């Protein structure tokens, strides 16, 4: 068996840092670094909801995702210059929004929209899962301010949420937290979004010109759980005092 | 436990019909009906590949998906009138293309693009999985023509591919092949794309404002396999003589 | 004199079928087949009018037209993918809307918009005239429902409306109801929209790199009338009971 | 019978002026004034043809049409600001191009595109027919330069081409050359594009919420011929020496 | 030292004409000619302001700029056809609006928007400064009507405003009012917008692949003042009676 | 006289930091911080030039500018979501490109395009001048690599280039390096781009609803020079060894 190009164990995450209060203007602002992938995650609270929700007394969370042109090895054309958002970007921003909404009590925040902006300034694989993990922290900080200002009865974040990628790489097998080089050559790629109670929120497994068996699926899920637990430890540390307010339903269990 | 609104068993598919040679112009043309969902799937063979593949001697499969404005209960604005394709459409057409590419030997067809057009003329849930199941047949017919005309050494479709949805509906539990009403109220929705050898090509499970456990995941997968097998029986019948040419690696097994 | 490629007499229409209640969701839904040309025509009733009509107590009819990418011999790029509607499409949808408005009593229906969607699933010439002929039936069915539900004092469709094409083909002369092959080689092409009282609603004659005399014009019009009468017979049959409600001002006369 | 609001006879054109060499840069440049309608028509010769004509040794004529925002009574939003061309504009530019192509020997000019730009600086009805009449002169001047420079064997314009509008106005009946006020209230509006030999190139009659009989059609055509003859006299005068080069096939005859 | 290609002195403007009441519909309409550059400047009064100003009782001035495709030596693609406005156009229209707003008492006109449309029908350098100079006259005429109709207490135009270009041309040095040929070869190009009291409103100096010293800057400004004074004389003559209403704060002084 | 809100002297810059090698992928990458304004400036070398320059053996520099949605106090809509770039952005990116081209020997780099991407992650006034100052460093680093790899005979950057803003603030007068609060209330705003030899590259002075005299202009320029000199000291320090390669024509002199 070959070893991973960056020397990691197959079930080892890359180094993770979450820097809070990264920018001064947003209600929640985080710079998350996973290996060489760096994403700025900002949360904005807006005092209204999209038209389809008006009058229901309920909030909404929506996400936008973008990459700086030179986040990547070779320069990628700006979507603003192209005049449209690519399919990949739309898929990612729908995923981020959906995932975050699953752990927030939208009724409790009233008619507000939380905008999540994930801007990848440097990319080395896993930008969408890194965005979710970082966005969870930015969102929690923003909702923490709302909670204090409005004196909400319960903290609106029900439990922790983090995301990682797992995959199957030739000559190595199942690996956790793929970097760009691994991701490019993986036959199977799976993004897992999980809560602190071990429940799945999103599971997106894809065999690009390849397939995977149920046995492989179970191994992939097992590696994912290992990563998710560690990511949540970093989230808790970054949130500081706020960490305990989040309704932790329990440990990651099977 | 409540029963399903249309009286089906929890692990029962809706009625399925696949009409081949539906339109006269396309190289492969199918009208697939799953319950009240109807999709026209056409395959077009084009004698060139996208720029990123030129000169590699390899083919490509790409898909486009659309709904007639009144495929839906209330009229949906045309994407051509809006001047842009929605995120949902992009996500679906990327999924269809990716899924089909996983069972075709792209090297064997040379520098050709197969365009798959899935046009939903009536929608009642499951339009993306129905599109994949129907598109597989249209694609196989088109590649059958190429195989005969060009005298290809092997039939370029390696194995069968079909897709279905499973989900978790309140008061009922896990169900197979959700119609629109069930889909709207399901707490978990999962699309499964599987091959005839039982391997997964895509697994997309989503809890919109909800989550699911590993135990539930395994039940969802089990129901999916039941559906996939039956869908492939209908595909085989529709393909007639061509059915045996597709390299069936084996039965759906765990 | 040469005969037509499909063996028809010069003043003979192709086979026509109009299938009503084609789809389940629209208020009026028709599949019209003229030779090998097939168009799905759906009518939707919306409870408001465009801004320029608000407050006038009057209804509106607007049409959209589209072709499936493989309605045509070779694949046509989707307008949604291009991000804009072509000039040809705009011209056709303006024509359909204008024609239908001429036989409907817009005051009597109140502030409602009837959306007409004509989706060509297979094209072999005459798609715009086939769309008008089919859309008239879909519209009448939708207005029939409104008439019954609202107890309107008079049926809002004043008279029958149908459309056909005539043209001048080299070595043959004036012909009725051109198929795609004839249309491509015709020196003159004319679309005629006429009512059951024999009045013209639209007359669009074009000599692409060619011209036509007044004598030829009169022959073209004569052939058009023959076709229009027969199309209206098929419309009446398709409408069943509703057929007699339409205020037939009289016979096609000169 | 009421008289026309501007005192004209029913079969009387408005005052017409055609000023040639209006701008310095274009190969052909004309300011045409019909009553209060003013259009700048410029012709540009480009040394290549659109992709669909390459390698056929044949030329092409294409037209673009626009109105200054304050050509109209109230300000119209600029199409450049809207980011798209309206259906009306597309219809008009397709009409202008088609009409001009019908009288030009496109083989004789080789692989060149003549761009016709019609910019309405003041509008008072009839802008599309005025554009065609003026554009014919700008085109002839540009082709005159090509004819001289390249020593073409025959002058590429086969015969004269002009356009006018006729219509049916309540309490007056059939009228020639409608101004904006008449056009807004006309029940029938018809644009006629005719050649100097009396042949029709385009005939577009429309009853907006109205219809017309064959008898009325013949009266409309008769009025049109009167106008077309007079417009061609003005064209001949404007073209000066060049006027005799245009292959006048004969007089306007029935 | 070489002389200018058109024989002018280095500090000499080209011939200037301002024709008022050029078009019939706009509230203010001017054709301004500076040498061979011709611009139609129209002013439209609209009874509302953009959203960001609503409820403040204050007016707004906004400008749009466009060139006919053959205003230029070779044909420029229409922005409406491209579906977007270029950066150059946006820069110019922002400049025109900003400049005009600086001399108008926006409070006094109430919640109205004055739309300025500058359409260049022929270009030979200096189109943006010519647009400002002409637009000032069109705007003053439109505001003159408002002043009379509404009986405003003071005329809302505080002082005169005109614009010209100056530049540095190789072998000649500093020149006033560059034509296109000079502009193309100038190493430094500066647009100056100044009021009748000699104050600057805009100063935009650019060295494209070049630079300029403070000494050169002072010479450029001196030439600009000479031109501005003469342009204001032409503006006063064009405005006739209205000329004296404009609150002339004084002479152009240093 | 009032003092500045942040306590600075009128001719004092904010704190400046330039961090080089900020990101790993770009050929030149810088994070520049001026007060609370933070911009990532990346330079990319592409091996081809835009169409209008092909075959001339000469390079090109082009710039793109963007702001993160929450770079600002309240969230700004993403240009990619709007589907178009605003006029303000276009103006700024044209300015950055033009300024940088003025100090680079484009012939010496051959047919290459240097893309400059300026992404503002936090905005507090002066984003365009900060972008130019930072982009100069990123560009120099990228060209340093080219110089070494290709063994260019001379270093292609002729001299230093930096930019700052000056303005006139009520009750204070002329100030250097305006922050957002000052910029919002300034009656005159001027951006100055200057080289190390004291020459001007761009001078853009604007009185929004205000004006300025020549005397004020001279004071503004004097303050600008003070700031530019200090900015160049920070640039030199950031460039390290490379600093001496840049052809410093001399000191900032009048």
JSON list of C-alpha atoms in Angstrom, two decimals, chain A residues 22-26 42, chain F residues 14 32-40 65-74 76 88 92 119-128 130-131 178-181 183-184:
[
{"chain": "A", "resi": 22, "resn": "UNK", "atom": "CA", "xyz": [-11.61, 37.94, 11.44]},
{"chain": "A", "resi": 23, "resn": "UNK", "atom": "CA", "xyz": [-13.31, 40.96, 9.84]},
{"chain": "A", "resi": 24, "resn": "UNK", "atom": "CA", "xyz": [-14.82, 43.93, 11.66]},
{"chain": "A", "resi": 25, "resn": "UNK", "atom": "CA", "xyz": [-18.12, 44.50, 9.86]},
{"chain": "A", "resi": 26, "resn": "UNK", "atom": "CA", "xyz": [-19.96, 41.12, 9.83]},
{"chain": "A", "resi": 42, "resn": "UNK", "atom": "CA", "xyz": [-19.11, 35.74, 7.24]},
{"chain": "F", "resi": 14, "resn": "UNK", "atom": "CA", "xyz": [-3.07, 55.62, 8.30]},
{"chain": "F", "resi": 32, "resn": "UNK", "atom": "CA", "xyz": [-2.06, 45.26, 1.91]},
{"chain": "F", "resi": 33, "resn": "UNK", "atom": "CA", "xyz": [-3.58, 46.93, 4.97]},
{"chain": "F", "resi": 34, "resn": "UNK", "atom": "CA", "xyz": [-4.13, 50.69, 5.09]},
{"chain": "F", "resi": 35, "resn": "UNK", "atom": "CA", "xyz": [-5.84, 51.53, 8.38]},
{"chain": "F", "resi": 36, "resn": "UNK", "atom": "CA", "xyz": [-8.82, 49.17, 8.43]},
{"chain": "F", "resi": 37, "resn": "UNK", "atom": "CA", "xyz": [-8.89, 48.71, 4.64]},
{"chain": "F", "resi": 38, "resn": "UNK", "atom": "CA", "xyz": [-7.52, 45.30, 3.61]},
{"chain": "F", "resi": 39, "resn": "UNK", "atom": "CA", "xyz": [-6.99, 44.19, 0.01]},
{"chain": "F", "resi": 40, "resn": "UNK", "atom": "CA", "xyz": [-5.57, 40.95, -1.38]},
{"chain": "F", "resi": 65, "resn": "UNK", "atom": "CA", "xyz": [-11.45, 44.43, -8.66]},
{"chain": "F", "resi": 66, "resn": "UNK", "atom": "CA", "xyz": [-14.06, 43.08, -6.33]},
{"chain": "F", "resi": 67, "resn": "UNK", "atom": "CA", "xyz": [-15.28, 43.43, -2.78]},
{"chain": "F", "resi": 68, "resn": "UNK", "atom": "CA", "xyz": [-16.42, 40.63, -0.51]},
{"chain": "F", "resi": 69, "resn": "UNK", "atom": "CA", "xyz": [-20.12, 41.21, 0.29]},
{"chain": "F", "resi": 70, "resn": "UNK", "atom": "CA", "xyz": [-19.28, 41.97, 3.91]},
{"chain": "F", "resi": 71, "resn": "UNK", "atom": "CA", "xyz": [-16.19, 44.06, 3.26]},
{"chain": "F", "resi": 72, "resn": "UNK", "atom": "CA", "xyz": [-18.67, 46.86, 3.88]},
{"chain": "F", "resi": 73, "resn": "UNK", "atom": "CA", "xyz": [-20.67, 48.01, 6.89]},
{"chain": "F", "resi": 74, "resn": "UNK", "atom": "CA", "xyz": [-23.88, 46.59, 5.48]},
{"chain": "F", "resi": 76, "resn": "UNK", "atom": "CA", "xyz": [-23.43, 44.49, -0.62]},
{"chain": "F", "resi": 88, "resn": "UNK", "atom": "CA", "xyz": [-18.07, 51.72, -10.17]},
{"chain": "F", "resi": 92, "resn": "UNK", "atom": "CA", "xyz": [-11.83, 51.11, -10.78]},
{"chain": "F", "resi": 119, "resn": "UNK", "atom": "CA", "xyz": [-10.11, 41.62, -3.79]},
{"chain": "F", "resi": 120, "resn": "UNK", "atom": "CA", "xyz": [-11.12, 43.91, -0.97]},
{"chain": "F", "resi": 121, "resn": "UNK", "atom": "CA", "xyz": [-11.83, 41.83, 2.10]},
{"chain": "F", "resi": 122, "resn": "UNK", "atom": "CA", "xyz": [-12.41, 44.81, 4.39]},
{"chain": "F", "resi": 123, "resn": "UNK", "atom": "CA", "xyz": [-13.27, 48.34, 3.31]},
{"chain": "F", "resi": 124, "resn": "UNK", "atom": "CA", "xyz": [-12.81, 51.61, 5.19]},
{"chain": "F", "resi": 125, "resn": "UNK", "atom": "CA", "xyz": [-12.22, 54.12, 2.40]},
{"chain": "F", "resi": 126, "resn": "UNK", "atom": "CA", "xyz": [-9.47, 54.32, -0.18]},
{"chain": "F", "resi": 127, "resn": "UNK", "atom": "CA", "xyz": [-9.95, 50.83, -1.62]},
{"chain": "F", "resi": 128, "resn": "UNK", "atom": "CA", "xyz": [-8.97, 51.86, -5.15]},
{"chain": "F", "resi": 130, "resn": "UNK", "atom": "CA", "xyz": [-4.86, 50.87, -1.72]},
{"chain": "F", "resi": 131, "resn": "UNK", "atom": "CA", "xyz": [-5.43, 48.37, -4.54]},
{"chain": "F", "resi": 178, "resn": "UNK", "atom": "CA", "xyz": [-9.50, 59.68, 3.86]},
{"chain": "F", "resi": 179, "resn": "UNK", "atom": "CA", "xyz": [-11.21, 56.89, 5.75]},
{"chain": "F", "resi": 180, "resn": "UNK", "atom": "CA", "xyz": [-14.79, 55.91, 4.87]},
{"chain": "F", "resi": 181, "resn": "UNK", "atom": "CA", "xyz": [-16.41, 58.33, 7.27]},
{"chain": "F", "resi": 183, "resn": "UNK", "atom": "CA", "xyz": [-14.88, 60.15, 2.34]},
{"chain": "F", "resi": 184, "resn": "UNK", "atom": "CA", "xyz": [-18.67, 60.13, 2.82]}
]
